[in-house]
mmCIF file of C-alpha atoms in Angstrom:
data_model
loop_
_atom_site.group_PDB
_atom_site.id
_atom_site.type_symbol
_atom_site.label_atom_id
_atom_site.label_comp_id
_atom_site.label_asym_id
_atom_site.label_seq_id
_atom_site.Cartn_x
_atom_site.Cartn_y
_atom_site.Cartn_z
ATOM 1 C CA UNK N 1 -2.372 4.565 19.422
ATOM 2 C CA UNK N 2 0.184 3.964 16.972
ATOM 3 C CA UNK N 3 -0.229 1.774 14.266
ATOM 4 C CA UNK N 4 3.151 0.200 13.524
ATOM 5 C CA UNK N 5 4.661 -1.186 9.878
ATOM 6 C CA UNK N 6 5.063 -4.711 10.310
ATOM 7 C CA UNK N 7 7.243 -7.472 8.233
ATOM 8 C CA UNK N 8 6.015 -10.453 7.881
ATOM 9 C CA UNK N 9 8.386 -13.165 5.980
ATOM 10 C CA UNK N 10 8.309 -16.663 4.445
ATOM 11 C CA UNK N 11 10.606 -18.989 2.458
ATOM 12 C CA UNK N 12 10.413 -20.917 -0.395
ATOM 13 C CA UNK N 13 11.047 -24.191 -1.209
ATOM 14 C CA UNK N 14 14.041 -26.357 0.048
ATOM 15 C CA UNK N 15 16.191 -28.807 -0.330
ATOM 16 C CA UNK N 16 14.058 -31.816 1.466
ATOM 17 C CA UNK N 17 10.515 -29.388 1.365
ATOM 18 C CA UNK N 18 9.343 -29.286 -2.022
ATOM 19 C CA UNK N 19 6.350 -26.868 -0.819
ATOM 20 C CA UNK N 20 6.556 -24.708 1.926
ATOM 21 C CA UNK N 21 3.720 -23.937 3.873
ATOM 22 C CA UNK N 22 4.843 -20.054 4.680
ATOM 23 C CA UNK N 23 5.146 -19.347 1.154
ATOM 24 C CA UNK N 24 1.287 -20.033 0.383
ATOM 25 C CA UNK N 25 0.663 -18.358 3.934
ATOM 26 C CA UNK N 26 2.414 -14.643 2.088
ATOM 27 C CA UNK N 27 0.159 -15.229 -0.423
ATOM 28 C CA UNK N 28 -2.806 -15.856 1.509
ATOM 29 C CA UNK N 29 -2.308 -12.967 4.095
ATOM 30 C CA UNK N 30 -2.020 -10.618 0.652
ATOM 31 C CA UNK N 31 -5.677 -11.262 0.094
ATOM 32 C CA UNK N 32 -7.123 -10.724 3.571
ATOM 33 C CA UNK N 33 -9.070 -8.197 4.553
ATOM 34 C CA UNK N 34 -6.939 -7.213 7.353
ATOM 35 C CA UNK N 35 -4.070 -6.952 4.890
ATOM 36 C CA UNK N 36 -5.986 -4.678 2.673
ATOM 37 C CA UNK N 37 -6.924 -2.600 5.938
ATOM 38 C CA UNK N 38 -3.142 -2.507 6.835
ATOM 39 C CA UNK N 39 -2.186 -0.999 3.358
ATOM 40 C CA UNK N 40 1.099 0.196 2.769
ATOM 41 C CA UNK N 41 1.768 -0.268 6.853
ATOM 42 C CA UNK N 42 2.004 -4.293 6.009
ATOM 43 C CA UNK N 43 5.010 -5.518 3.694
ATOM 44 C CA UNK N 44 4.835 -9.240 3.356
ATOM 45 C CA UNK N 45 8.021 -10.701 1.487
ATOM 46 C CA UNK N 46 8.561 -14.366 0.441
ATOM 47 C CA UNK N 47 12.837 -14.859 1.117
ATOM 48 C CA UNK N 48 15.194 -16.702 -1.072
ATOM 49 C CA UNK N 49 16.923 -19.720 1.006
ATOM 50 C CA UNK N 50 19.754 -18.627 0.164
ATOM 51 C CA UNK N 51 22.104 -16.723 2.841
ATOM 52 C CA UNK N 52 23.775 -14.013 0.611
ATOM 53 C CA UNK N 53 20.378 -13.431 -0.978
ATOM 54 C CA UNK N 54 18.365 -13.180 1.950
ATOM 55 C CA UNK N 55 20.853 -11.021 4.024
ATOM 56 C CA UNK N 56 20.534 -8.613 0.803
ATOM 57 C CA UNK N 57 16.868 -8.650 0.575
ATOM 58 C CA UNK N 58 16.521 -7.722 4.556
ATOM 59 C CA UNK N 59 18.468 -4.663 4.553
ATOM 60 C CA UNK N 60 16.881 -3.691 1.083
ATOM 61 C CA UNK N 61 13.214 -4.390 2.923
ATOM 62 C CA UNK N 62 15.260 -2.404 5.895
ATOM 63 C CA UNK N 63 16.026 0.558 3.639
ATOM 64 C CA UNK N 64 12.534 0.660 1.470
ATOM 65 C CA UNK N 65 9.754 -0.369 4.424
ATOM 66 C CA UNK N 66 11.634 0.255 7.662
ATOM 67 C CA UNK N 67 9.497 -2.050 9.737
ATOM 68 C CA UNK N 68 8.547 -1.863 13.702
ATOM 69 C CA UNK N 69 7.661 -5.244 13.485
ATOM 70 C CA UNK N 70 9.331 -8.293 11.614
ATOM 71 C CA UNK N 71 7.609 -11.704 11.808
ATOM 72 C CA UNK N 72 9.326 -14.214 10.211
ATOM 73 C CA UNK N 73 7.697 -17.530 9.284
ATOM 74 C CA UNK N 74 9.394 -20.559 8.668
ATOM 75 C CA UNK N 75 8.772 -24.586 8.235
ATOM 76 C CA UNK N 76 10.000 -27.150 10.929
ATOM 77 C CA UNK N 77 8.460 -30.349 9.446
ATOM 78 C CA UNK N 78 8.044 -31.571 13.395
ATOM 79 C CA UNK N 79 6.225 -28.554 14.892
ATOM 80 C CA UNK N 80 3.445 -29.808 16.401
ATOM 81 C CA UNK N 81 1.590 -26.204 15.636
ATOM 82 C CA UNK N 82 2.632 -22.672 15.882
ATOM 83 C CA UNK N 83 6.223 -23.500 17.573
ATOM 84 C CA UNK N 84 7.306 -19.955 19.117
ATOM 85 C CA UNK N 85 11.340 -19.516 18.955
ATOM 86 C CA UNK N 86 12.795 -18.008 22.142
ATOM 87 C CA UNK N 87 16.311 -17.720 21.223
ATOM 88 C CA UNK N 88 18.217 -16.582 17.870
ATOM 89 C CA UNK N 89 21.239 -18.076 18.014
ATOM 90 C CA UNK N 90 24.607 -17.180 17.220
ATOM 91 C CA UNK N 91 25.667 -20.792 15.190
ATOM 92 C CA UNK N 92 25.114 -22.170 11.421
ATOM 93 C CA UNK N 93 24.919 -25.910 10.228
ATOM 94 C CA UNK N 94 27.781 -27.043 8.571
ATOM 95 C CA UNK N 95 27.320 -28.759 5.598
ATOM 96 C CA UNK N 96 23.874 -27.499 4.759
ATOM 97 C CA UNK N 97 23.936 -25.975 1.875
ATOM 98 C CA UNK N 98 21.438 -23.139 0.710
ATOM 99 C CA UNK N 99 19.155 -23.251 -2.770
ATOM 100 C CA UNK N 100 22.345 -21.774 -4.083
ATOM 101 C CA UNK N 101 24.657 -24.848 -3.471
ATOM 102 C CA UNK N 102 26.191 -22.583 -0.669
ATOM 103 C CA UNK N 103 26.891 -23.506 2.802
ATOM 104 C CA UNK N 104 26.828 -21.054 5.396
ATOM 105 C CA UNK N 105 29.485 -18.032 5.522
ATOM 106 C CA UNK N 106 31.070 -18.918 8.720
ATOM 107 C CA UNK N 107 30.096 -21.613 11.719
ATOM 108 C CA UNK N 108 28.875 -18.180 13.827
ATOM 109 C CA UNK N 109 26.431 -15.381 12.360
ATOM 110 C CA UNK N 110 28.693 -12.824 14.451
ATOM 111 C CA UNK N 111 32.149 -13.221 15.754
ATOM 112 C CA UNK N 112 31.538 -10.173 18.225
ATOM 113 C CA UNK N 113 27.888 -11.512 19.032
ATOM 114 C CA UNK N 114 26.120 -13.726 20.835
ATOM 115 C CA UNK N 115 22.409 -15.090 21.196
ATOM 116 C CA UNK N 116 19.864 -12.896 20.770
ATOM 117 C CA UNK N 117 15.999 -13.430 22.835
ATOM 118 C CA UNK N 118 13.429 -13.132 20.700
ATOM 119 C CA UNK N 119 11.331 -9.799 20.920
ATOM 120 C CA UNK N 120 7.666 -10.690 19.574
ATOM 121 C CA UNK N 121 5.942 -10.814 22.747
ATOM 122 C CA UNK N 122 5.672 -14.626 22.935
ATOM 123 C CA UNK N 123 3.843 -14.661 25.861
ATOM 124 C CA UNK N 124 0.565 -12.944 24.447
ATOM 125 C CA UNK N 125 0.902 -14.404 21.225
ATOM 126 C CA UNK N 126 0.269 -17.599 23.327
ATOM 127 C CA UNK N 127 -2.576 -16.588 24.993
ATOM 128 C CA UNK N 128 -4.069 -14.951 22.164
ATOM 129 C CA UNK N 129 -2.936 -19.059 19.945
ATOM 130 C CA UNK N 130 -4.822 -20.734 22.876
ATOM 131 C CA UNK N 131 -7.912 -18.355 22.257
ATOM 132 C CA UNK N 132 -8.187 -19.042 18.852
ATOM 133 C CA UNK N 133 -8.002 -22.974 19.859
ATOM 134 C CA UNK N 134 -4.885 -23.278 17.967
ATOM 135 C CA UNK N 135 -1.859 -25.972 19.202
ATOM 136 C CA UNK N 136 1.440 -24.108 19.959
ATOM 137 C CA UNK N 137 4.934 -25.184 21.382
ATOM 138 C CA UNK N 138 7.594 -23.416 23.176
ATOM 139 C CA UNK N 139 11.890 -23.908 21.389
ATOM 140 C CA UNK N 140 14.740 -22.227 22.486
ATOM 141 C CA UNK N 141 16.595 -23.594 19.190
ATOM 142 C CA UNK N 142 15.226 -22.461 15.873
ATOM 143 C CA UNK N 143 18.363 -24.490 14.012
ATOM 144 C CA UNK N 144 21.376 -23.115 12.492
ATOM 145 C CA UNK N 145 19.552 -23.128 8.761
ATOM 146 C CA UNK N 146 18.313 -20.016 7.180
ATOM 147 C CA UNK N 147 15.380 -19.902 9.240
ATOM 148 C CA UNK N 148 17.981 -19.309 12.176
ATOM 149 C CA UNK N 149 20.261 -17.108 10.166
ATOM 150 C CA UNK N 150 16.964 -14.786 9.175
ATOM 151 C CA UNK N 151 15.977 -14.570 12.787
ATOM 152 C CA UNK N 152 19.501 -13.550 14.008
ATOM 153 C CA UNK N 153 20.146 -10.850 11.479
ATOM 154 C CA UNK N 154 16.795 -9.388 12.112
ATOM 155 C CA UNK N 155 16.957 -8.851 16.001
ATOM 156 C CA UNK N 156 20.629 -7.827 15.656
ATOM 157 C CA UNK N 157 21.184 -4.049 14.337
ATOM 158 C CA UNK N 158 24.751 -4.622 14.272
ATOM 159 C CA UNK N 159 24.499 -7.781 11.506
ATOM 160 C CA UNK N 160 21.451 -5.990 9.122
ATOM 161 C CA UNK N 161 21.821 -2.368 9.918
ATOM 162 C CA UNK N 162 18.778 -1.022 7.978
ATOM 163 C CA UNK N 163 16.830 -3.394 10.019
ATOM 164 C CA UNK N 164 16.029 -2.273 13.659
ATOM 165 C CA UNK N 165 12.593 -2.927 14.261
ATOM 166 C CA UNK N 166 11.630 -2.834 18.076
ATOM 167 C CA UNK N 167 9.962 -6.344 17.506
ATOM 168 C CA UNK N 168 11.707 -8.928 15.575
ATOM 169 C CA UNK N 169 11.164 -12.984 15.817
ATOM 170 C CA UNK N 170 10.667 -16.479 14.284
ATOM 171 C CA UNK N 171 7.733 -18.449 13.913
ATOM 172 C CA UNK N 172 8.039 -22.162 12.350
ATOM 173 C CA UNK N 173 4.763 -24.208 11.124
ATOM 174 C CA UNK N 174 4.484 -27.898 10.231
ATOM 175 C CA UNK N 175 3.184 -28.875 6.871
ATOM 176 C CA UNK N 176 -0.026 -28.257 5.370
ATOM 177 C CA UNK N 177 -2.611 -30.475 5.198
ATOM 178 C CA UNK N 178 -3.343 -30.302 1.462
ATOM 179 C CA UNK N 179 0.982 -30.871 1.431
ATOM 180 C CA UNK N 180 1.020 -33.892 3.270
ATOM 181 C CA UNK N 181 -1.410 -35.115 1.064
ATOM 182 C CA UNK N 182 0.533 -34.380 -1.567
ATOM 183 C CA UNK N 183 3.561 -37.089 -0.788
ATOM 184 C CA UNK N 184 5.583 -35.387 1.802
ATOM 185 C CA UNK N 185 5.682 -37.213 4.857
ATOM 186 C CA UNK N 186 5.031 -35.267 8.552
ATOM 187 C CA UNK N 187 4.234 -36.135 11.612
ATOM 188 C CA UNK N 188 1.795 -32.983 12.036
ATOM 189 C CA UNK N 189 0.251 -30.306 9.647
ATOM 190 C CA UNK N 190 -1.998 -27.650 9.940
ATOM 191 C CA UNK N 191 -5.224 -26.917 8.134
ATOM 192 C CA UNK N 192 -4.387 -23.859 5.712
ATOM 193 C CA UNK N 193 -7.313 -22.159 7.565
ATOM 194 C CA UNK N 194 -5.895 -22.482 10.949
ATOM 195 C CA UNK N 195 -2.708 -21.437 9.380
ATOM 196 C CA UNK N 196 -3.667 -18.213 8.157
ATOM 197 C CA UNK N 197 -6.101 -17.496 10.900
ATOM 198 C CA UNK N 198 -3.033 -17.949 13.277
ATOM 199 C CA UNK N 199 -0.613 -15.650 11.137
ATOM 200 C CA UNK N 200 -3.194 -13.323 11.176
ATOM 201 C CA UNK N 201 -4.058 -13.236 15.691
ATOM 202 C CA UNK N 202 -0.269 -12.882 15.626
ATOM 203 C CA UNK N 203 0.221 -10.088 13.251
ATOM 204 C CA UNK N 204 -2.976 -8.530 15.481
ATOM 205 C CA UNK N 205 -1.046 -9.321 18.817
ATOM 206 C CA UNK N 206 2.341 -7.555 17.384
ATOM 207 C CA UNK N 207 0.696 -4.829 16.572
ATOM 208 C CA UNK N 208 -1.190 -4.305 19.900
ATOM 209 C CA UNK N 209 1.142 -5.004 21.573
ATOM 210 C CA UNK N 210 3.451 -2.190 20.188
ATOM 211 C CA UNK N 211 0.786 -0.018 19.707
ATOM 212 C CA UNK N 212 -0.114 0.469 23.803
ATOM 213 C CA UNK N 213 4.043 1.062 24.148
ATOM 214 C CA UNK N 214 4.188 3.797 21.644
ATOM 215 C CA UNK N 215 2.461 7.189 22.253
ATOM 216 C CA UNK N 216 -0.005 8.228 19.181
#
């Protein structure tokens, strides 16, 4: 089977999340045995939240690592667990402005576009979520924030053009534990070991996945 080069993404903080759970979870996946297996075949990349910055650093990550997977994690402060974004949609928030002070370039991502499905194959990343006894939810709206904007460029070859992996999609987490602890206030959060042991039956899932559709 093939063994594919997979993305997998985080942001820092933001304006209203001081800490963000998917920036530890890079730095934990970096130290994993299965990341050490995966070698130069696994690029893991914490993005600015910023959109010029993070539309630059994609098509430079395009260009350098050209990926066959990109799984991009994100925070949604109400996610009740792994919450599994359907759609990418074609729409930015207004007056929500990046770490930059910038708001978004335009109200749509693509004036010639529209939205884009998701193509992590949600389905067995479910089954393999409910396996591992971890909580997920099902969105068809991943929010017209950076998290959004980072989904939609990635699935759409027209928008990042060094970026064409046959699997691209958005994950978003609550909290951490150890995070809500700290001050922030959340509904839900997730125990960094469920967290990274989650990340990781994804990443395992993707790569399956792909692997059985792509001759050796």
């Amino acid at each position: 089977m093939s063994d594919p080069r997979i993305l997998v993404t985080g942001f820092g903080p933001f304006p209203g999340a001081p800490e963000n759970p998917t920036e530890w979870l890079i730095g934990a996946l970096g130290k994993t045995k299965s990341a050490q297996e995966r070698g130069e075949r696994l690029c893991m990349e914490v993005l600015p939240v910023e959109y010029e910055a993070a539309a630059r650093r994609l098509e430079a990550i395009g260009q350098e690592f050209s990926p066959d997977v990109a799984i991009h994690f994100g925070l949604a402060q109400p996610a009740q667990g792994f919450r599994l974004e359907r759609l990418a949609r074609n729409a930015n928030l207004a007056n929500r402005p990046d770490n930059a002070g910038r708001d978004a370039p335009a109200p749509v991502i693509d004036e010639a576009g529209a939205d884009i499905p998701s193509a992590l194959p949600l389905e067995q990343i479910a089954e393999r979520l409910s396996a591992e006894g971890l909580t997920f939810e099902w969105s068809d709206d991943a929010g017209g924030y950076l998290c959004n904007y980072v989904f939609y460029l990635s699935c759409s070859p027209s928008m990042c053009t060094a970026m064409n992996p046959a699997m691209a999609g958005f994950i978003h987490v609550p909290l951490l534990d150890l995070h809500k602890r700290g001050g922030q206030e959340a509904l839900h959060s997730l125990s960094e070991d469920d967290l990274l042991r989650g990340a990781l039956a994804i990443i395992d899932c993707c790569a399956e996945v792909h692997a059985r559709k792509v001759p050796a």
